[in-house]
Amino acid sequence: MSPPLLAAPEALARILAECTPLPAELAGVQQALGRVLAMDLAAARTQPPLDNSAMDGYAVRAADCQETPAPLKVVDRLFAGVGPGQPLGPGQAVRIMTGAPIPPGADAVVMQERTRLDGSTVQVLERPSPGHNIRPAGEDAREGQLLLEAGSVIGLAEAALVWGQGIPVVPVFRRPRVGVLSTGDELGDPAAPLPGQILDSNGPMLTAAAARAGAEAIHLGRCLDDPDALRAALEAARHLDVLITSAGASVGERDLVRGVLQSLGAQERFWRLAIKPGKPLAWARWGNAHVFSLPGNPVSALVTFELFVRPALRKLAGHPAPAPGELPGRTAVALRKAAGLRHYLRATVSFRDGTAWATPLPTQGSGALRSAAQATHLLVLPEDVTERAPGDPVGLVPLNWLA
Ligand code: AMP
Ligand code: MG
């Protein structure tokens, strides 16, 4: 009797519990995009440095414009990038462009469209309140104060904040170093495959998937279903943070990956999950490295990568929310399955009346990559579920393998 299969949520929880973020390193802001800040970052400068105008218009004293139209004498012109100019006296206005500093004495800006110019006098047609159309100094950042919190993902806005500060490098968690090994006697030389051989698509696919998940990923090539060859290939990859193998992890007579890993001292944490596709997935620790042995069927490899490996890579890279979780949706059609395994059906989703309606694709074979290419989501049917009627709620996993 083999032990009961482990449920997917429990498997993911165990993986994440053992993935601690990698050490921090300094990276240029460009290189930090998509990565996670490892420490709080303080502002190096106050931004904007001065109170400045949010509009092209006239800087005024709000008290001068209580009755409109208010005629004010235009005494100066201010452009972005200049000093704050002369103080403004009662009854005076200054022509001001967006971004120009507010002159001393002014406390509001009236947009040009709400004025009329008569020679050197401007008629203010609306009553501004103090502070109107003024961007206060320090609105975005104050020197020495918190700019970005540890755990922030450096997206475009975060990067722009840092660039605007003139900060050249930021502390981010190191990217996981990942190697992908394709195993199987059936994998031919792409330049000259023998009759009956197939070409390795899992290797490049998983390498690209790991890179998209934020890793530094390399494809380690193909390896025969041979213990000595496997041992040599695995030992050469020992220094990596994460090793992903494809195929040879099931119960066939040539499924040798797990046995070879154990002979090298790897500690298997689990093997075989209560999922379809992807049941033969194994996860082991080998020193500090995580080893994920993925099934060879391309869809199983892709689905198990998405559900288990991607969250692991993100957790290692410091992401505070590494697993996407399921979105609520409804099935558009009746569904049936046997109890026991959690099914992940490739599905397309359309949005109607604020609801995500999912329709499984007709082909669900674990080798059927074309239906994976058409799918936008995985429709989840938990272990105990045996049927769902049209309109019943279902969980949906958005697919990150879409471009
Ligand atoms: P296995 O997990 O070793 O039983 O492999 C199951 C099936 O996955 C094989 O029969 C192949 O059709 C397919 N397969 C294995 N390795 C690859 C690969 N690198 N690229 C594409 N398909 C593969
Ligand atoms: Mg095989």
CSV table of C-alpha atoms and ligand atoms in Angstrom, one decimal:
chain,number,residue,atom,x,y,z
A,1,MET,CA,0.0,0.0,0.0
A,2,SER,CA,1.4,3.4,-0.9
A,3,PRO,CA,0.7,6.2,1.5
A,4,PRO,CA,-2.3,8.5,0.8
A,5,LEU,CA,-1.5,11.2,-1.7
A,6,LEU,CA,-0.7,14.7,-0.4
A,7,ALA,CA,-3.3,17.4,-1.1
A,8,ALA,CA,-2.1,20.4,-3.2
A,9,PRO,CA,-2.7,23.1,-0.6
A,10,GLU,CA,-0.7,21.2,2.0
A,11,ALA,CA,2.1,20.6,-0.5
A,12,LEU,CA,2.3,24.3,-1.3
A,13,ALA,CA,2.3,25.3,2.3
A,14,ARG,CA,5.2,22.9,3.1
A,15,ILE,CA,7.2,24.2,0.2
A,16,LEU,CA,6.7,27.8,1.1
A,17,ALA,CA,7.5,27.1,4.7
A,18,GLU,CA,11.0,26.0,3.6
A,19,CYS,CA,11.7,28.7,1.1
A,20,THR,CA,13.3,31.6,2.9
A,21,PRO,CA,14.3,34.7,0.9
A,22,LEU,CA,17.8,34.6,-0.4
A,23,PRO,CA,20.4,37.1,0.9
A,24,ALA,CA,20.0,40.8,-0.2
A,25,GLU,CA,22.4,42.4,-2.7
A,26,LEU,CA,22.7,45.9,-4.2
A,27,ALA,CA,21.3,46.2,-7.7
A,28,GLY,CA,21.0,49.1,-10.2
A,29,VAL,CA,17.4,50.3,-10.4
A,30,GLN,CA,17.0,49.0,-13.9
A,31,GLN,CA,18.2,45.6,-12.7
A,32,ALA,CA,16.0,45.8,-9.7
A,33,LEU,CA,12.8,46.0,-11.7
A,34,GLY,CA,10.4,43.2,-10.7
A,35,ARG,CA,12.5,42.4,-7.7
A,36,VAL,CA,11.7,42.9,-4.0
A,37,LEU,CA,13.2,45.5,-1.7
A,38,ALA,CA,15.0,43.8,1.1
A,39,MET,CA,15.2,46.9,3.5
A,40,ASP,CA,13.3,50.1,4.0
A,41,LEU,CA,14.6,52.8,1.7
A,42,ALA,CA,14.8,56.4,2.9
A,43,ALA,CA,14.5,59.4,0.7
A,44,ALA,CA,17.7,61.2,-0.3
A,45,ARG,CA,16.0,64.4,-1.2
A,46,THR,CA,12.7,66.2,-0.7
A,47,GLN,CA,10.5,65.8,-3.7
A,48,PRO,CA,9.2,68.2,-5.1
A,49,PRO,CA,11.9,70.4,-3.6
A,50,LEU,CA,9.7,73.6,-3.5
A,51,ASP,CA,6.0,74.4,-3.5
A,52,ASN,CA,5.2,74.6,-7.2
A,53,SER,CA,2.3,75.2,-9.6
A,54,ALA,CA,0.1,72.3,-10.8
A,55,MET,CA,-1.2,74.4,-13.7
A,56,ASP,CA,-0.3,77.0,-16.3
A,57,GLY,CA,-2.0,80.1,-15.0
A,58,TYR,CA,-1.5,82.9,-12.4
A,59,ALA,CA,-0.1,82.9,-8.9
A,60,VAL,CA,-2.3,85.1,-6.7
A,61,ARG,CA,-3.2,85.9,-3.1
A,62,ALA,CA,-6.5,84.2,-2.5
A,63,ALA,CA,-7.6,87.1,-0.3
A,64,ASP,CA,-7.4,89.4,-3.4
A,65,CYS,CA,-9.9,87.4,-5.3
A,66,GLN,CA,-12.9,87.3,-3.0
A,67,GLU,CA,-15.0,89.2,-5.4
A,68,THR,CA,-14.8,88.2,-9.1
A,69,PRO,CA,-13.8,89.3,-11.6
A,70,ALA,CA,-10.8,90.5,-9.6
A,71,PRO,CA,-8.3,92.7,-11.6
A,72,LEU,CA,-4.7,92.0,-10.6
A,73,LYS,CA,-1.5,93.6,-12.0
A,74,VAL,CA,0.8,91.0,-13.7
A,75,VAL,CA,4.3,91.7,-12.3
A,76,ASP,CA,6.4,88.7,-13.3
A,77,ARG,CA,6.6,85.4,-15.3
A,78,LEU,CA,7.9,82.2,-13.7
A,79,PHE,CA,9.0,79.0,-15.5
A,80,ALA,CA,9.7,75.5,-14.2
A,81,GLY,CA,13.3,75.1,-13.1
A,82,VAL,CA,13.9,78.8,-11.9
A,83,GLY,CA,14.1,80.2,-8.4
A,84,PRO,CA,11.0,81.3,-6.5
A,85,GLY,CA,11.1,84.9,-7.8
A,86,GLN,CA,10.1,88.3,-6.2
A,87,PRO,CA,7.5,88.5,-3.4
A,88,LEU,CA,4.0,89.2,-4.5
A,89,GLY,CA,2.3,92.3,-3.1
A,90,PRO,CA,-1.5,93.0,-2.6
A,91,GLY,CA,-3.3,93.4,-5.9
A,92,GLN,CA,-0.6,91.6,-7.9
A,93,ALA,CA,-0.4,88.4,-9.8
A,94,VAL,CA,2.5,86.4,-11.5
A,95,ARG,CA,2.1,84.5,-14.7
A,96,ILE,CA,3.2,81.0,-13.8
A,97,MET,CA,3.8,77.7,-15.7
A,98,THR,CA,3.3,74.2,-14.5
A,99,GLY,CA,6.2,73.1,-12.2
A,100,ALA,CA,7.4,76.7,-11.5
A,101,PRO,CA,8.0,77.6,-7.9
A,102,ILE,CA,5.3,79.6,-6.1
A,103,PRO,CA,6.5,83.1,-5.4
A,104,PRO,CA,6.6,84.3,-1.7
A,105,GLY,CA,3.3,85.9,-0.8
A,106,ALA,CA,1.2,83.9,-3.3
A,107,ASP,CA,-1.0,81.2,-1.8
A,108,ALA,CA,-3.0,79.9,-4.8
A,109,VAL,CA,-2.8,79.4,-8.6
A,110,VAL,CA,-5.8,80.2,-10.9
A,111,MET,CA,-5.7,78.2,-14.1
A,112,GLN,CA,-5.3,80.2,-17.2
A,113,GLU,CA,-8.7,79.1,-18.6
A,114,ARG,CA,-10.4,80.8,-15.6
A,115,THR,CA,-8.8,84.3,-16.3
A,116,ARG,CA,-8.9,87.0,-19.0
A,117,LEU,CA,-5.9,89.1,-19.8
A,118,ASP,CA,-6.4,92.8,-20.5
A,119,GLY,CA,-2.9,94.2,-21.4
A,120,SER,CA,-0.9,94.0,-18.2
A,121,THR,CA,-3.9,93.3,-16.0
A,122,VAL,CA,-5.4,89.8,-15.5
A,123,GLN,CA,-9.1,89.4,-14.6
A,124,VAL,CA,-9.5,86.5,-12.3
A,125,LEU,CA,-12.9,84.9,-12.9
A,126,GLU,CA,-13.0,82.3,-10.1
A,127,ARG,CA,-12.5,82.5,-6.4
A,128,PRO,CA,-9.6,80.3,-5.4
A,129,SER,CA,-9.2,78.9,-1.9
A,130,PRO,CA,-5.7,79.0,-0.3
A,131,GLY,CA,-3.5,76.2,-1.6
A,132,HIS,CA,-5.5,75.7,-4.8
A,133,ASN,CA,-3.4,74.2,-7.6
A,134,ILE,CA,-0.3,74.2,-5.5
A,135,ARG,CA,1.8,71.0,-5.3
A,136,PRO,CA,3.4,71.3,-1.8
A,137,ALA,CA,7.1,70.6,-1.3
A,138,GLY,CA,7.7,67.1,-0.1
A,139,GLU,CA,4.4,65.8,-1.4
A,140,ASP,CA,6.2,62.6,-2.7
A,141,ALA,CA,9.2,62.4,-0.4
A,142,ARG,CA,10.9,64.1,2.5
A,143,GLU,CA,14.7,63.8,2.9
A,144,GLY,CA,15.5,61.1,5.4
A,145,GLN,CA,12.0,59.8,5.7
A,146,LEU,CA,10.6,56.5,4.4
A,147,LEU,CA,10.4,56.3,0.6
A,148,LEU,CA,9.6,52.6,0.1
A,149,GLU,CA,9.0,49.9,2.6
A,150,ALA,CA,10.9,46.6,2.7
A,151,GLY,CA,8.9,44.0,0.8
A,152,SER,CA,7.9,46.5,-2.0
A,153,VAL,CA,8.1,45.1,-5.5
A,154,ILE,CA,10.1,47.4,-7.7
A,155,GLY,CA,7.6,48.2,-10.4
A,156,LEU,CA,7.7,51.2,-12.8
A,157,ALA,CA,6.3,53.7,-10.3
A,158,GLU,CA,8.7,52.5,-7.5
A,159,ALA,CA,11.7,52.7,-9.9
A,160,ALA,CA,10.7,56.2,-11.1
A,161,LEU,CA,10.5,57.3,-7.4
A,162,VAL,CA,14.0,56.0,-6.8
A,163,TRP,CA,15.4,57.5,-10.1
A,164,GLY,CA,13.8,60.8,-9.1
A,165,GLN,CA,15.8,60.6,-5.9
A,166,GLY,CA,19.1,60.1,-7.7
A,167,ILE,CA,19.6,56.8,-5.8
A,168,PRO,CA,21.7,54.6,-8.0
A,169,VAL,CA,21.4,51.2,-6.3
A,170,VAL,CA,18.8,49.6,-4.1
A,171,PRO,CA,19.0,46.6,-1.7
A,172,VAL,CA,17.0,43.7,-3.2
A,173,PHE,CA,16.8,40.0,-2.6
A,174,ARG,CA,19.0,37.9,-4.8
A,175,ARG,CA,17.4,36.2,-7.7
A,176,PRO,CA,17.2,32.4,-7.3
A,177,ARG,CA,19.7,30.6,-9.6
A,178,VAL,CA,17.9,27.8,-11.3
A,179,GLY,CA,19.0,24.9,-13.5
A,180,VAL,CA,16.6,22.9,-15.7
A,181,LEU,CA,17.6,19.3,-16.6
A,182,SER,CA,15.6,17.4,-19.3
A,183,THR,CA,15.8,13.6,-18.8
A,184,GLY,CA,14.6,10.8,-21.1
A,185,ASP,CA,16.1,8.3,-23.5
A,186,GLU,CA,13.5,9.5,-26.0
A,187,LEU,CA,14.8,13.0,-26.4
A,188,GLY,CA,16.6,13.3,-29.7
A,189,ASP,CA,19.3,15.6,-31.0
A,190,PRO,CA,17.3,18.6,-32.4
A,191,ALA,CA,19.6,18.7,-35.4
A,192,ALA,CA,19.3,15.0,-36.2
A,193,PRO,CA,16.5,13.2,-34.3
A,194,LEU,CA,16.3,9.4,-34.8
A,195,PRO,CA,13.0,7.8,-35.9
A,196,GLY,CA,10.6,7.6,-32.9
A,197,GLN,CA,12.5,10.2,-30.9
A,198,ILE,CA,10.8,13.5,-29.7
A,199,LEU,CA,12.4,16.9,-29.2
A,200,ASP,CA,12.9,18.4,-25.8
A,201,SER,CA,10.3,21.1,-25.3
A,202,ASN,CA,10.1,20.9,-21.5
A,203,GLY,CA,13.7,22.1,-21.0
A,204,PRO,CA,13.4,25.4,-22.8
A,205,MET,CA,9.8,25.9,-21.6
A,206,LEU,CA,10.7,25.5,-17.9
A,207,THR,CA,13.8,27.6,-18.3
A,208,ALA,CA,11.7,30.4,-19.8
A,209,ALA,CA,9.1,29.9,-17.1
A,210,ALA,CA,11.7,30.2,-14.3
A,211,ALA,CA,13.2,33.3,-15.9
A,212,ARG,CA,9.7,34.9,-16.1
A,213,ALA,CA,9.2,34.0,-12.5
A,214,GLY,CA,12.2,36.2,-11.7
A,215,ALA,CA,15.0,33.6,-11.6
A,216,GLU,CA,18.4,33.5,-13.3
A,217,ALA,CA,17.7,30.3,-15.2
A,218,ILE,CA,19.8,28.0,-17.3
A,219,HIS,CA,19.0,24.9,-19.3
A,220,LEU,CA,21.4,22.2,-18.3
A,221,GLY,CA,20.6,20.1,-21.4
A,222,ARG,CA,19.4,16.6,-22.0
A,223,CYS,CA,20.3,13.5,-20.0
A,224,LEU,CA,19.6,9.8,-20.7
A,225,ASP,CA,17.6,7.6,-18.3
A,226,ASP,CA,20.9,6.2,-17.0
A,227,PRO,CA,22.0,6.3,-13.4
A,228,ASP,CA,25.6,7.3,-14.0
A,229,ALA,CA,24.6,10.0,-16.5
A,230,LEU,CA,21.9,11.4,-14.2
A,231,ARG,CA,24.3,11.4,-11.2
A,232,ALA,CA,26.9,13.3,-13.2
A,233,ALA,CA,24.4,15.9,-14.5
A,234,LEU,CA,22.8,16.4,-11.1
A,235,GLU,CA,26.2,16.8,-9.3
A,236,ALA,CA,27.3,19.4,-11.8
A,237,ALA,CA,24.2,21.5,-10.7
A,238,ARG,CA,24.7,21.1,-7.0
A,239,HIS,CA,25.6,24.8,-6.4
A,240,LEU,CA,22.3,26.1,-7.7
A,241,ASP,CA,19.4,27.3,-5.5
A,242,VAL,CA,16.8,25.4,-7.4
A,243,LEU,CA,17.0,22.4,-9.7
A,244,ILE,CA,14.1,21.5,-11.9
A,245,THR,CA,14.1,18.1,-13.6
A,246,SER,CA,11.7,17.0,-16.2
A,247,ALA,CA,10.4,13.4,-16.6
A,248,GLY,CA,11.6,10.1,-15.0
A,249,ALA,CA,9.8,10.8,-11.7
A,250,SER,CA,7.0,8.4,-12.0
A,251,VAL,CA,6.8,4.6,-11.4
A,252,GLY,CA,8.2,3.3,-14.7
A,253,GLU,CA,11.2,1.1,-14.8
A,254,ARG,CA,13.2,3.9,-16.4
A,255,ASP,CA,12.0,6.5,-13.9
A,256,LEU,CA,15.3,6.9,-12.1
A,257,VAL,CA,15.5,10.6,-11.1
A,258,ARG,CA,14.3,10.2,-7.5
A,259,GLY,CA,16.4,7.2,-6.8
A,260,VAL,CA,19.6,8.9,-8.1
A,261,LEU,CA,18.8,12.0,-6.1
A,262,GLN,CA,18.4,10.0,-2.9
A,263,SER,CA,21.6,8.1,-3.6
A,264,LEU,CA,23.3,11.5,-3.7
A,265,GLY,CA,22.0,12.5,-0.3
A,266,ALA,CA,18.9,14.5,-1.3
A,267,GLN,CA,16.0,14.3,1.3
A,268,GLU,CA,12.7,13.7,-0.4
A,269,ARG,CA,10.0,15.9,1.2
A,270,PHE,CA,7.1,14.6,-0.8
A,271,TRP,CA,6.3,12.5,-3.9
A,272,ARG,CA,2.9,12.2,-5.6
A,273,LEU,CA,0.2,14.7,-5.0
A,274,ALA,CA,-3.6,14.3,-5.2
A,275,ILE,CA,-3.8,16.3,-8.4
A,276,LYS,CA,-4.5,15.9,-12.1
A,277,PRO,CA,-2.5,16.6,-14.1
A,278,GLY,CA,0.9,16.4,-12.4
A,279,LYS,CA,0.4,13.6,-9.8
A,280,PRO,CA,4.1,12.3,-9.9
A,281,LEU,CA,5.6,15.6,-8.7
A,282,ALA,CA,8.4,15.2,-6.2
A,283,TRP,CA,10.1,17.8,-4.1
A,284,ALA,CA,13.4,17.2,-2.3
A,285,ARG,CA,16.0,19.2,-0.4
A,286,TRP,CA,19.6,18.7,-1.3
A,287,GLY,CA,21.8,20.7,1.0
A,288,ASN,CA,20.4,24.2,0.6
A,289,ALA,CA,19.0,23.4,-2.8
A,290,HIS,CA,15.4,22.7,-3.6
A,291,VAL,CA,14.9,20.0,-6.2
A,292,PHE,CA,11.6,19.8,-8.1
A,293,SER,CA,11.2,16.6,-10.1
A,294,LEU,CA,8.4,17.4,-12.6
A,295,PRO,CA,6.5,14.9,-14.7
A,296,GLY,CA,7.5,14.6,-18.3
A,297,ASN,CA,4.2,15.2,-19.9
A,298,PRO,CA,4.4,18.8,-21.0
A,299,VAL,CA,1.1,20.0,-19.6
A,300,SER,CA,1.8,18.2,-16.3
A,301,ALA,CA,5.2,20.0,-16.2
A,302,LEU,CA,3.7,23.3,-17.0
A,303,VAL,CA,0.8,23.0,-14.4
A,304,THR,CA,3.1,21.8,-11.6
A,305,PHE,CA,5.6,24.5,-12.4
A,306,GLU,CA,2.8,27.1,-12.1
A,307,LEU,CA,1.2,25.7,-9.0
A,308,PHE,CA,4.3,24.8,-7.0
A,309,VAL,CA,7.6,26.0,-8.5
A,310,ARG,CA,6.7,29.5,-9.4
A,311,PRO,CA,5.5,30.3,-5.9
A,312,ALA,CA,8.7,28.8,-4.5
A,313,LEU,CA,10.9,30.9,-6.8
A,314,ARG,CA,8.9,34.0,-5.8
A,315,LYS,CA,9.2,33.3,-2.1
A,316,LEU,CA,13.0,32.8,-2.5
A,317,ALA,CA,13.1,36.1,-4.3
A,318,GLY,CA,11.4,37.7,-1.3
A,319,HIS,CA,7.9,38.3,-2.6
A,320,PRO,CA,5.5,38.8,0.3
A,321,ALA,CA,2.6,37.1,-1.6
A,322,PRO,CA,4.3,34.4,-3.6
A,323,ALA,CA,1.3,32.3,-4.6
A,324,PRO,CA,-1.5,33.9,-6.7
A,325,GLY,CA,-4.4,32.0,-5.1
A,326,GLU,CA,-7.6,31.3,-6.8
A,327,LEU,CA,-10.1,33.8,-8.2
A,328,PRO,CA,-13.9,33.2,-7.8
A,329,GLY,CA,-15.7,32.2,-10.9
A,330,ARG,CA,-18.6,30.1,-12.2
A,331,THR,CA,-18.6,27.1,-14.5
A,332,ALA,CA,-20.6,27.7,-17.7
A,333,VAL,CA,-21.2,24.0,-18.2
A,334,ALA,CA,-22.0,20.9,-16.1
A,335,LEU,CA,-18.9,19.1,-14.8
A,336,ARG,CA,-18.3,15.6,-13.4
A,337,LYS,CA,-15.3,13.8,-12.0
A,338,ALA,CA,-14.4,11.0,-9.6
A,339,ALA,CA,-13.6,11.9,-6.0
A,340,GLY,CA,-10.0,11.7,-4.9
A,341,LEU,CA,-7.8,14.0,-7.0
A,342,ARG,CA,-8.0,17.8,-7.3
A,343,HIS,CA,-8.5,18.5,-11.0
A,344,TYR,CA,-7.1,21.6,-12.8
A,345,LEU,CA,-9.0,21.9,-16.1
A,346,ARG,CA,-7.6,24.1,-18.8
A,347,ALA,CA,-10.4,26.6,-19.5
A,348,THR,CA,-11.2,29.8,-21.2
A,349,VAL,CA,-13.0,32.6,-19.3
A,350,SER,CA,-15.4,35.2,-20.4
A,351,PHE,CA,-16.7,38.0,-18.2
A,352,ARG,CA,-20.5,38.7,-18.1
A,353,ASP,CA,-22.4,40.7,-15.5
A,354,GLY,CA,-19.3,41.0,-13.4
A,355,THR,CA,-18.8,37.2,-13.2
A,356,ALA,CA,-15.9,35.1,-14.6
A,357,TRP,CA,-17.6,32.3,-16.6
A,358,ALA,CA,-15.2,29.4,-17.2
A,359,THR,CA,-15.6,26.8,-19.9
A,360,PRO,CA,-13.2,23.9,-19.9
A,361,LEU,CA,-11.5,23.1,-23.2
A,362,PRO,CA,-12.5,19.8,-24.8
A,363,THR,CA,-9.1,18.3,-24.7
A,364,GLN,CA,-7.6,17.7,-21.3
A,365,GLY,CA,-4.9,15.1,-22.0
A,366,SER,CA,-1.6,15.8,-20.1
A,367,GLY,CA,0.3,15.8,-23.4
A,368,ALA,CA,-2.1,18.2,-25.1
A,369,LEU,CA,-0.1,21.4,-25.2
A,370,ARG,CA,-2.4,23.0,-27.8
A,371,SER,CA,-5.3,23.1,-25.3
A,372,ALA,CA,-2.8,24.7,-22.8
A,373,ALA,CA,-2.0,27.3,-25.4
A,374,GLN,CA,-5.7,28.1,-25.7
A,375,ALA,CA,-6.4,28.2,-22.0
A,376,THR,CA,-6.5,31.4,-20.0
A,377,HIS,CA,-7.2,29.8,-16.6
A,378,LEU,CA,-7.2,26.6,-14.7
A,379,LEU,CA,-10.6,25.6,-13.4
A,380,VAL,CA,-10.2,23.9,-10.0
A,381,LEU,CA,-12.3,21.0,-8.8
A,382,PRO,CA,-11.3,20.0,-5.3
A,383,GLU,CA,-10.6,16.4,-4.2
A,384,ASP,CA,-14.1,15.6,-2.8
A,385,VAL,CA,-16.1,17.3,-5.6
A,386,THR,CA,-17.8,14.9,-8.0
A,387,GLU,CA,-20.1,17.3,-9.9
A,388,ARG,CA,-20.8,20.9,-10.6
A,389,ALA,CA,-23.9,22.3,-12.3
A,390,PRO,CA,-23.8,25.2,-14.7
A,391,GLY,CA,-23.6,28.4,-12.7
A,392,ASP,CA,-22.0,26.7,-9.6
A,393,PRO,CA,-19.0,28.6,-8.1
A,394,VAL,CA,-15.5,27.3,-9.0
A,395,GLY,CA,-12.0,28.5,-8.2
A,396,LEU,CA,-9.9,29.8,-11.1
A,397,VAL,CA,-6.1,30.1,-11.4
A,398,PRO,CA,-5.0,32.7,-13.9
A,399,LEU,CA,-2.3,31.4,-16.1
A,400,ASN,CA,1.1,33.1,-16.1
A,401,TRP,CA,2.4,31.2,-19.1
A,402,LEU,CA,0.3,33.5,-21.3
A,403,ALA,CA,2.4,36.1,-23.0
B,1,AMP,P1,7.9,10.4,-18.1
B,1,AMP,O1,7.5,11.4,-17.0
B,1,AMP,O2,9.3,10.1,-18.1
B,1,AMP,O3,7.1,9.1,-18.0
B,1,AMP,O4,7.5,11.0,-19.4
B,1,AMP,C1,6.2,11.1,-19.9
B,1,AMP,C2,6.1,11.7,-21.3
B,1,AMP,O5,6.5,13.0,-21.3
B,1,AMP,C3,7.1,11.0,-22.3
B,1,AMP,O6,6.6,9.9,-22.9
B,1,AMP,C4,7.2,12.1,-23.4
B,1,AMP,O7,6.2,12.0,-24.3
B,1,AMP,C5,7.0,13.4,-22.6
B,1,AMP,N1,8.3,14.1,-22.3
B,1,AMP,C6,9.3,13.7,-21.5
B,1,AMP,N2,10.3,14.6,-21.5
B,1,AMP,C7,10.0,15.5,-22.4
B,1,AMP,C8,10.6,16.8,-22.8
B,1,AMP,N3,11.8,17.1,-22.3
B,1,AMP,N4,9.9,17.5,-23.7
B,1,AMP,C9,8.7,17.2,-24.1
B,1,AMP,N5,8.1,16.0,-23.8
B,1,AMP,C10,8.7,15.2,-22.9
B,2,MG,MG,10.6,8.7,-19.1
